[in-house]
Short mmCIF file of C-alpha atoms and ligand atoms in Angstrom, two decimals:
data_model
loop_
_atom_site.label_atom_id
_atom_site.label_comp_id
_atom_site.label_asym_id
_atom_site.label_seq_id
_atom_site.Cartn_x
_atom_site.Cartn_y
_atom_site.Cartn_z
CA MET Z 1 -18.12 29.55 -2.55
CA SER Z 2 -17.37 28.11 -5.35
CA ALA Z 3 -18.51 24.39 -6.92
CA GLY Z 4 -17.04 21.45 -7.76
CA PRO Z 5 -15.69 18.43 -6.36
CA LEU Z 6 -13.52 18.99 -2.69
CA ILE Z 7 -9.67 17.29 -3.28
CA LEU Z 8 -6.51 16.80 -0.79
CA GLY Z 9 -3.33 16.81 -2.44
CA ILE Z 10 -0.08 15.93 -1.14
CA GLU Z 11 3.30 16.95 -2.26
CA THR Z 12 6.71 14.45 -0.76
CA SER Z 13 8.86 14.59 -3.69
CA CYS Z 14 11.45 16.37 -2.82
CA ASP Z 15 11.89 18.38 0.64
CA GLU Z 16 8.72 20.08 1.27
CA THR Z 17 6.00 17.82 3.13
CA ALA Z 18 2.92 19.55 1.48
CA ALA Z 19 -0.82 19.09 1.54
CA SER Z 20 -3.38 21.18 0.31
CA VAL Z 21 -7.73 21.05 -0.18
CA VAL Z 22 -8.95 22.64 -3.57
CA ARG Z 23 -12.50 23.22 -4.14
CA GLY Z 24 -13.38 22.70 -8.00
CA GLY Z 25 -9.46 22.99 -9.38
CA ARG Z 26 -9.34 26.80 -8.43
CA GLU Z 27 -10.60 28.09 -5.24
CA VAL Z 28 -7.83 27.02 -2.81
CA LEU Z 29 -9.01 26.59 0.58
CA SER Z 30 -5.63 25.60 2.63
CA ASN Z 31 -2.07 25.02 1.51
CA VAL Z 32 0.00 23.98 4.63
CA VAL Z 33 4.07 23.20 3.32
CA ALA Z 34 6.65 21.87 6.12
CA THR Z 35 10.15 22.86 4.10
CA GLN Z 36 13.27 20.66 5.30
CA HIS Z 37 15.55 23.61 4.51
CA ASP Z 38 17.36 23.50 7.55
CA LEU Z 39 18.00 19.70 7.86
CA HIS Z 40 19.55 20.04 4.38
CA GLU Z 41 21.82 23.63 4.59
CA GLU Z 42 24.61 21.42 6.44
CA TYR Z 43 24.72 19.26 3.11
CA ALA Z 44 24.00 22.00 0.62
CA GLY Z 45 21.56 19.93 -1.03
CA VAL Z 46 19.18 17.63 -0.24
CA VAL Z 47 20.01 14.06 1.29
CA PRO Z 48 17.50 11.53 0.44
CA GLU Z 49 17.63 9.67 3.33
CA ILE Z 50 17.40 12.67 6.00
CA ALA Z 51 14.48 13.91 3.34
CA SER Z 52 12.35 10.69 3.66
CA ARG Z 53 12.31 10.64 7.52
CA ALA Z 54 11.66 13.72 7.36
CA HIS Z 55 8.05 12.90 5.50
CA LEU Z 56 7.70 10.88 7.98
CA GLU Z 57 7.68 13.06 10.45
CA ARG Z 58 5.74 15.73 9.23
CA ILE Z 59 3.30 14.08 7.01
CA THR Z 60 0.67 13.75 9.74
CA PRO Z 61 0.52 16.93 11.62
CA VAL Z 62 0.34 18.82 7.54
CA LEU Z 63 -2.29 16.78 6.56
CA ARG Z 64 -3.83 17.56 10.30
CA ASP Z 65 -3.28 21.35 9.12
CA ALA Z 66 -3.71 21.61 5.62
CA LEU Z 67 -8.17 20.03 6.67
CA LYS Z 68 -8.32 22.32 9.70
CA ASP Z 69 -6.95 25.39 7.66
CA ALA Z 70 -9.73 24.79 5.30
CA GLY Z 71 -12.40 23.98 7.74
CA ILE Z 72 -13.41 20.86 6.85
CA GLY Z 73 -13.55 17.23 8.07
CA TYR Z 74 -11.74 14.23 5.88
CA GLU Z 75 -15.09 12.63 5.49
CA ASP Z 76 -16.04 16.13 3.33
CA LEU Z 77 -13.36 15.24 0.37
CA ASP Z 78 -14.07 14.00 -2.82
CA ALA Z 79 -10.70 12.60 -3.53
CA VAL Z 80 -7.12 11.90 -2.36
CA ALA Z 81 -4.45 12.74 -4.89
CA VAL Z 82 -1.03 12.43 -4.11
CA GLY Z 83 2.26 13.99 -6.71
CA HIS Z 84 3.65 9.89 -6.88
CA ARG Z 85 6.22 10.46 -9.88
CA PRO Z 86 9.14 11.86 -10.51
CA GLY Z 87 11.07 12.73 -7.57
CA LEU Z 88 12.90 10.95 -4.68
CA ILE Z 89 12.08 7.54 -4.02
CA GLY Z 90 12.15 7.41 -0.50
CA SER Z 91 10.53 10.12 -0.02
CA LEU Z 92 7.24 9.70 -2.82
CA ILE Z 93 6.95 6.86 -1.17
CA VAL Z 94 5.64 8.58 1.96
CA GLY Z 95 2.99 10.87 0.24
CA VAL Z 96 1.71 7.88 -2.08
CA ALA Z 97 1.80 5.58 1.21
CA ALA Z 98 -0.40 8.27 2.99
CA ALA Z 99 -2.88 8.97 0.37
CA LYS Z 100 -3.74 5.86 0.00
CA THR Z 101 -4.27 4.49 3.51
CA LEU Z 102 -6.61 7.86 3.63
CA ALA Z 103 -7.85 7.39 0.42
CA TRP Z 104 -8.83 3.60 1.16
CA SER Z 105 -9.68 4.34 5.04
CA LEU Z 106 -12.64 6.69 3.63
CA GLY Z 107 -13.78 4.88 0.51
CA LYS Z 108 -12.76 7.78 -1.30
CA PRO Z 109 -11.19 7.95 -5.23
CA PHE Z 110 -7.50 7.94 -5.41
CA ILE Z 111 -5.91 9.73 -7.69
CA GLY Z 112 -1.78 9.83 -8.95
CA VAL Z 113 -0.40 13.29 -11.06
CA ASP Z 114 2.34 13.41 -12.20
CA HIS Z 115 4.81 16.42 -10.16
CA VAL Z 116 5.83 18.64 -13.73
CA GLN Z 117 2.59 18.18 -15.25
CA ALA Z 118 1.30 19.80 -11.77
CA HIS Z 119 3.59 22.53 -11.90
CA LEU Z 120 2.30 24.24 -14.93
CA TYR Z 121 -1.26 23.74 -13.55
CA ALA Z 122 -0.18 26.20 -10.36
CA GLY Z 123 -0.68 28.96 -12.90
CA LEU Z 124 -3.98 28.34 -12.87
CA LEU Z 125 -4.80 28.21 -9.07
CA GLY Z 126 -7.20 30.50 -8.82
CA ALA Z 127 -7.57 31.52 -12.05
CA ASP Z 128 -9.46 31.96 -14.70
CA GLU Z 129 -9.33 28.98 -18.07
CA PRO Z 130 -6.87 30.23 -20.43
CA ALA Z 131 -7.34 29.90 -24.19
CA TRP Z 132 -5.76 26.20 -25.27
CA PRO Z 133 -3.18 25.28 -26.77
CA ALA Z 134 -0.70 26.51 -24.41
CA LEU Z 135 3.59 26.34 -24.15
CA GLY Z 136 4.37 25.14 -20.81
CA LEU Z 137 7.70 26.06 -19.24
CA VAL Z 138 8.76 23.98 -16.17
CA VAL Z 139 11.62 25.50 -14.65
CA SER Z 140 13.10 23.43 -11.53
CA GLY Z 141 15.85 21.97 -9.43
CA GLY Z 142 15.33 18.78 -11.40
CA HIS Z 143 13.46 19.89 -14.58
CA THR Z 144 14.09 22.25 -17.26
CA SER Z 145 11.53 21.77 -19.55
CA LEU Z 146 9.25 23.03 -22.50
CA PHE Z 147 5.69 21.25 -23.47
CA LEU Z 148 3.09 22.18 -26.19
CA VAL Z 149 -0.06 22.18 -23.47
CA ASP Z 150 -3.42 20.99 -25.31
CA ASP Z 151 -4.77 20.67 -22.03
CA PRO Z 152 -3.98 19.98 -18.98
CA LEU Z 153 -4.02 16.34 -19.01
CA THR Z 154 -2.46 16.55 -22.50
CA VAL Z 155 1.07 17.30 -22.80
CA ARG Z 156 4.00 16.84 -25.28
CA SER Z 157 7.54 17.78 -24.61
CA LEU Z 158 9.45 19.86 -26.89
CA GLY Z 159 12.52 20.09 -25.04
CA ARG Z 160 14.63 19.49 -21.67
CA THR Z 161 17.64 19.72 -20.17
CA ILE Z 162 20.38 17.11 -21.49
CA ASP Z 163 22.66 18.04 -18.17
CA ASP Z 164 21.69 20.40 -15.47
CA ALA Z 165 18.03 21.48 -14.40
CA ILE Z 166 18.17 25.40 -13.79
CA GLY Z 167 17.55 25.41 -10.34
CA GLU Z 168 20.15 22.85 -9.89
CA ALA Z 169 22.42 25.50 -11.97
CA TYR Z 170 21.61 28.45 -9.26
CA ASP Z 171 22.10 26.45 -6.18
CA LYS Z 172 25.30 25.36 -7.31
CA GLY Z 173 26.33 28.93 -8.36
CA ALA Z 174 25.26 29.94 -5.07
CA THR Z 175 27.61 27.50 -3.58
CA ILE Z 176 30.54 28.61 -5.91
CA LEU Z 177 29.77 32.31 -4.72
CA GLY Z 178 29.64 31.09 -0.85
CA LEU Z 179 25.93 31.99 -1.11
CA GLY Z 180 24.84 28.90 1.04
CA TYR Z 181 21.80 27.23 0.55
CA PRO Z 182 19.05 26.48 -1.10
CA GLY Z 183 20.60 29.39 -3.25
CA GLY Z 184 18.62 30.12 -5.92
CA PRO Z 185 16.57 33.06 -3.74
CA LYS Z 186 19.80 33.80 -2.26
CA LEU Z 187 21.19 34.53 -5.57
CA ASP Z 188 18.78 35.89 -7.29
CA ALA Z 189 18.42 38.66 -4.78
CA LEU Z 190 22.01 39.45 -4.89
CA ALA Z 191 21.20 39.54 -8.41
CA GLN Z 192 19.61 42.99 -8.04
CA THR Z 193 23.09 44.33 -6.93
CA GLY Z 194 25.27 43.65 -9.28
CA ASP Z 195 25.90 44.47 -12.95
CA ASP Z 196 24.33 41.83 -15.24
CA ARG Z 197 27.13 42.75 -18.02
CA ALA Z 198 30.65 42.40 -16.02
CA HIS Z 199 31.06 38.94 -17.27
CA ASP Z 200 29.92 37.09 -20.50
CA PHE Z 201 29.16 33.96 -18.99
CA PRO Z 202 28.07 31.21 -21.99
CA VAL Z 203 24.23 30.83 -23.19
CA SER Z 204 24.02 27.19 -24.18
CA ASN Z 205 22.79 26.87 -27.96
CA LEU Z 206 21.94 22.90 -29.16
CA GLY Z 207 21.47 23.78 -32.55
CA ARG Z 208 18.97 26.11 -34.33
CA GLU Z 209 15.95 23.02 -34.67
CA ARG Z 210 16.40 21.75 -30.52
CA LEU Z 211 14.27 23.33 -27.32
CA ASP Z 212 16.99 21.64 -25.40
CA PHE Z 213 19.11 23.15 -22.30
CA SER Z 214 22.28 22.67 -21.22
CA TYR Z 215 23.54 24.23 -18.18
CA SER Z 216 26.87 22.12 -16.83
CA GLY Z 217 28.52 24.90 -19.27
CA LEU Z 218 27.54 27.82 -17.55
CA LYS Z 219 28.43 26.51 -14.04
CA THR Z 220 31.74 25.59 -14.24
CA SER Z 221 32.71 28.81 -16.45
CA LEU Z 222 31.40 30.91 -13.22
CA LEU Z 223 33.61 28.01 -11.24
CA TYR Z 224 36.72 29.51 -13.26
CA ALA Z 225 35.94 32.32 -13.19
CA VAL Z 226 35.64 32.60 -9.57
CA CYS Z 227 38.25 29.71 -7.94
CA GLY Z 228 40.63 29.47 -11.54
CA THR Z 229 41.39 26.71 -13.41
CA PRO Z 230 42.34 23.85 -10.97
CA VAL Z 231 46.41 23.24 -10.31
CA GLY Z 232 48.01 19.87 -9.95
CA ARG Z 233 47.05 16.57 -10.73
CA GLY Z 234 44.34 13.31 -9.45
CA ALA Z 235 44.15 13.44 -5.55
CA GLU Z 236 46.22 16.58 -5.70
CA ALA Z 237 43.80 18.72 -7.64
CA HIS Z 238 42.58 21.78 -6.38
CA PHE Z 239 41.45 25.60 -6.72
CA GLU Z 240 43.97 28.40 -6.74
CA ARG Z 241 41.50 30.51 -4.68
CA ASP Z 242 37.74 30.48 -3.45
CA ALA Z 243 34.66 32.90 -3.47
CA SER Z 244 35.92 34.15 -0.09
CA ALA Z 245 38.87 36.62 -2.21
CA LEU Z 246 35.78 38.67 -3.13
CA SER Z 247 33.97 41.54 -2.46
CA ASP Z 248 30.53 41.74 -1.80
CA LYS Z 249 30.45 44.10 -5.17
CA GLU Z 250 32.52 41.35 -7.34
CA LYS Z 251 30.02 38.31 -5.87
CA ALA Z 252 26.86 41.18 -6.72
CA ASP Z 253 28.40 41.23 -10.62
CA PHE Z 254 29.11 37.25 -10.91
CA ALA Z 255 25.36 37.29 -9.49
CA ALA Z 256 23.65 39.34 -11.94
CA SER Z 257 26.38 37.72 -14.62
CA TYR Z 258 25.31 34.03 -14.71
CA GLN Z 259 21.53 35.14 -13.65
CA ARG Z 260 21.37 37.20 -16.90
CA ALA Z 261 23.13 34.11 -18.72
CA ALA Z 262 20.74 31.61 -17.10
CA VAL Z 263 17.33 33.55 -18.19
CA ARG Z 264 18.81 34.31 -21.86
CA ALA Z 265 19.18 30.63 -22.17
CA ILE Z 266 14.92 30.27 -21.89
CA MET Z 267 14.17 33.07 -22.89
CA LYS Z 268 15.94 32.19 -26.41
CA ASN Z 269 13.72 28.55 -26.43
CA VAL Z 270 10.86 30.20 -25.05
CA GLY Z 271 11.01 32.65 -28.50
CA LYS Z 272 11.56 29.75 -30.71
CA ALA Z 273 8.97 27.26 -29.39
CA PHE Z 274 6.19 30.77 -30.22
CA ASP Z 275 7.28 30.76 -33.82
CA ARG Z 276 6.92 27.51 -34.31
CA HIS Z 277 3.31 26.94 -32.72
CA ASP Z 278 0.68 29.04 -32.87
CA VAL Z 279 -0.22 29.69 -29.10
CA GLN Z 280 -1.57 32.64 -27.22
CA THR Z 281 -0.76 30.94 -23.40
CA VAL Z 282 2.64 30.39 -21.27
CA LEU Z 283 1.75 28.46 -18.47
CA VAL Z 284 4.77 28.77 -16.05
CA GLY Z 285 5.79 26.60 -13.18
CA GLY Z 286 8.31 25.14 -10.77
CA GLY Z 287 10.97 26.67 -7.95
CA VAL Z 288 12.31 28.86 -10.75
CA SER Z 289 9.84 30.15 -11.54
CA ALA Z 290 9.74 32.35 -8.44
CA ASN Z 291 12.48 34.04 -10.19
CA SER Z 292 12.83 38.04 -10.02
CA ARG Z 293 14.70 38.03 -13.90
CA LEU Z 294 12.90 35.53 -15.25
CA ARG Z 295 9.01 37.21 -14.07
CA ALA Z 296 10.06 40.09 -15.63
CA GLU Z 297 11.45 38.97 -18.73
CA LEU Z 298 7.89 36.99 -19.46
CA THR Z 299 6.08 39.43 -18.30
CA ALA Z 300 7.66 42.02 -20.68
CA LEU Z 301 7.47 39.12 -24.16
CA GLY Z 302 3.59 38.78 -22.87
CA GLU Z 303 3.11 42.51 -23.05
CA ASP Z 304 5.40 42.67 -26.83
CA ARG Z 305 3.40 39.55 -27.75
CA ASN Z 306 -0.05 40.27 -26.36
CA LEU Z 307 -0.08 36.78 -24.82
CA ASP Z 308 -1.60 35.44 -21.87
CA VAL Z 309 1.45 34.85 -19.42
CA ARG Z 310 0.38 32.57 -16.08
CA LEU Z 311 3.18 32.90 -13.27
CA PRO Z 312 2.35 31.14 -10.58
CA ALA Z 313 1.36 33.14 -7.46
CA MET Z 314 4.53 32.55 -5.17
CA GLU Z 315 3.04 30.51 -2.77
CA TYR Z 316 3.17 28.05 -5.56
CA CYS Z 317 6.01 28.34 -7.47
CA LEU Z 318 7.52 26.15 -5.09
CA ASP Z 319 6.40 22.23 -4.62
CA ASN Z 320 2.80 22.54 -3.09
CA GLY Z 321 -0.12 20.37 -2.34
CA ALA Z 322 -2.39 22.65 -4.40
CA MET Z 323 -1.04 22.15 -7.82
CA ILE Z 324 -1.28 18.60 -7.03
CA ALA Z 325 -5.21 18.75 -5.99
CA GLY Z 326 -6.19 21.27 -8.77
CA LEU Z 327 -4.99 19.14 -11.52
CA ALA Z 328 -6.20 16.06 -10.12
CA VAL Z 329 -9.47 17.65 -10.51
CA ARG Z 330 -9.49 17.38 -14.27
CA LYS Z 331 -8.82 13.67 -13.49
CA PHE Z 332 -12.43 14.08 -11.56
CA GLU Z 333 -14.07 15.15 -14.01
CA GLN Z 334 -13.11 12.41 -16.51
CA GLY Z 335 -13.23 9.45 -13.35
CA GLN Z 336 -9.62 8.70 -14.21
CA PHE Z 337 -9.07 7.22 -10.83
CA ASP Z 338 -6.22 4.95 -9.74
CA ASP Z 339 -6.53 1.79 -8.08
CA LEU Z 340 -3.89 0.96 -4.56
CA SER Z 341 -1.66 -0.61 -7.03
CA LEU Z 342 -0.16 3.11 -8.07
CA GLY Z 343 3.48 2.69 -7.38
CA ALA Z 344 6.37 6.24 -6.88
CA SER Z 345 8.59 6.59 -9.93
CA PRO Z 346 11.53 8.53 -10.01
CA ARG Z 347 11.13 9.27 -13.51
CA SER Z 348 8.04 11.23 -14.66
CA GLU Z 349 6.38 10.50 -17.92
CA VAL Z 350 6.10 13.87 -19.65
CA ALA Z 351 9.46 15.06 -19.37
O1 KG4 B 401 10.21 23.17 -7.75
P1 KG4 B 401 10.70 22.85 -7.52
O2 KG4 B 401 10.53 23.37 -4.80
O3 KG4 B 401 11.47 21.64 -6.26
C1 KG4 B 401 11.86 20.56 -7.63
O4 KG4 B 401 10.38 20.19 -8.28
O5 KG4 B 401 12.80 20.57 -7.63
O6 KG4 B 401 12.40 23.53 -7.31
C2 KG4 B 401 13.30 24.32 -6.27
C3 KG4 B 401 14.00 24.94 -7.39
C4 KG4 B 401 15.41 25.16 -6.27
O7 KG4 B 401 16.24 24.79 -7.00
C5 KG4 B 401 15.51 25.93 -5.60
O8 KG4 B 401 17.13 27.05 -5.41
C6 KG4 B 401 14.80 27.16 -6.98
O9 KG4 B 401 13.72 26.28 -7.09
N1 KG4 B 401 14.42 29.25 -6.56
C7 KG4 B 401 15.22 29.59 -7.20
C8 KG4 B 401 14.25 31.02 -6.63
N2 KG4 B 401 13.59 30.33 -5.72
C9 KG4 B 401 13.60 28.63 -5.86
N3 KG4 B 401 15.98 29.48 -8.35
C10 KG4 B 401 15.92 31.06 -8.67
N4 KG4 B 401 15.64 32.28 -8.39
C11 KG4 B 401 14.67 32.26 -7.31
N5 KG4 B 401 14.00 33.05 -6.81
ZN1 ZN B 402 8.80 20.79 -8.32
#
């Protein structure tokens, strides 16, 4: 077994209650994730109050399983870490309170980490150290951001979405197509069977200099293409049709074309960022890094340009405690501990 500090990472920023034990920032000894998708499905989105209550119910068994799967006791830990920002405040508070309580009662160091920064660490779990600096790409339900990463603790923002995040665009696109929740993986699967050239959806262009993103126009284009433009005014406004009028083939063509435009916007800015910065590595993280088309296009880019593309293993794409514990090891090694006054925050300081 490799050496290094043994850290418990806790993650409750949105709708997954997760805990993981990681040794030395690389070796994942356990990775427990309790999703709440079933609770939010009927609302087609995460309901904050339901999410925080579910975290409260699940946090203790999730922690117990994480320790059990790792084959260790609480006394074996060197520190307790938590994702304390950004996210839904009521959800974050559950994880932060659990982490502080454990750290205080065990007399172990307490470490808060930024969830967005932790997503960038996901491709380093179970892997060797890449060349620095790296380009960082976080694509999730809440973020679409590019970074220059000098090392896991030193990241600089290069660009971000000015409206919807790509994961949100996937989820809303899936709702428009009547695919259910969470829509990202469903739209991805359906797109595999469609013609990605059937429709020409817009790829945002915010100017040559900028590395920002915009997804609200894409979403509206799909809405109008599927449902037609709204008729009537004010409270009377409504669409003439919905996705139930579409055949399976038509739906698949919409999904494939939508996915082509969504991924194109990412690849365009990633290409521009590589032209401007001398980097050999790209770190990718966030739920949408599980997307089949994005993974294929980033892998092809890596082969073309001889880059080290760190796509996380599937279990580390979505929110998880391993990425929190992994990044926390870097803070542990530098003695960057937090005191118990650290609070939760809805905002990231890096993204
Ligand atoms: O990182 P994550 O678990 O939570 C946030 O920090 O937001 O990301 C969740 C997002 C959701 O919007 C979900 O639909 C999307 O990731 N997602 C996908 C895929 N798998 C998850 N989007 C596109 N294709 C996928 N295969
Ligand atoms: Zn996330």
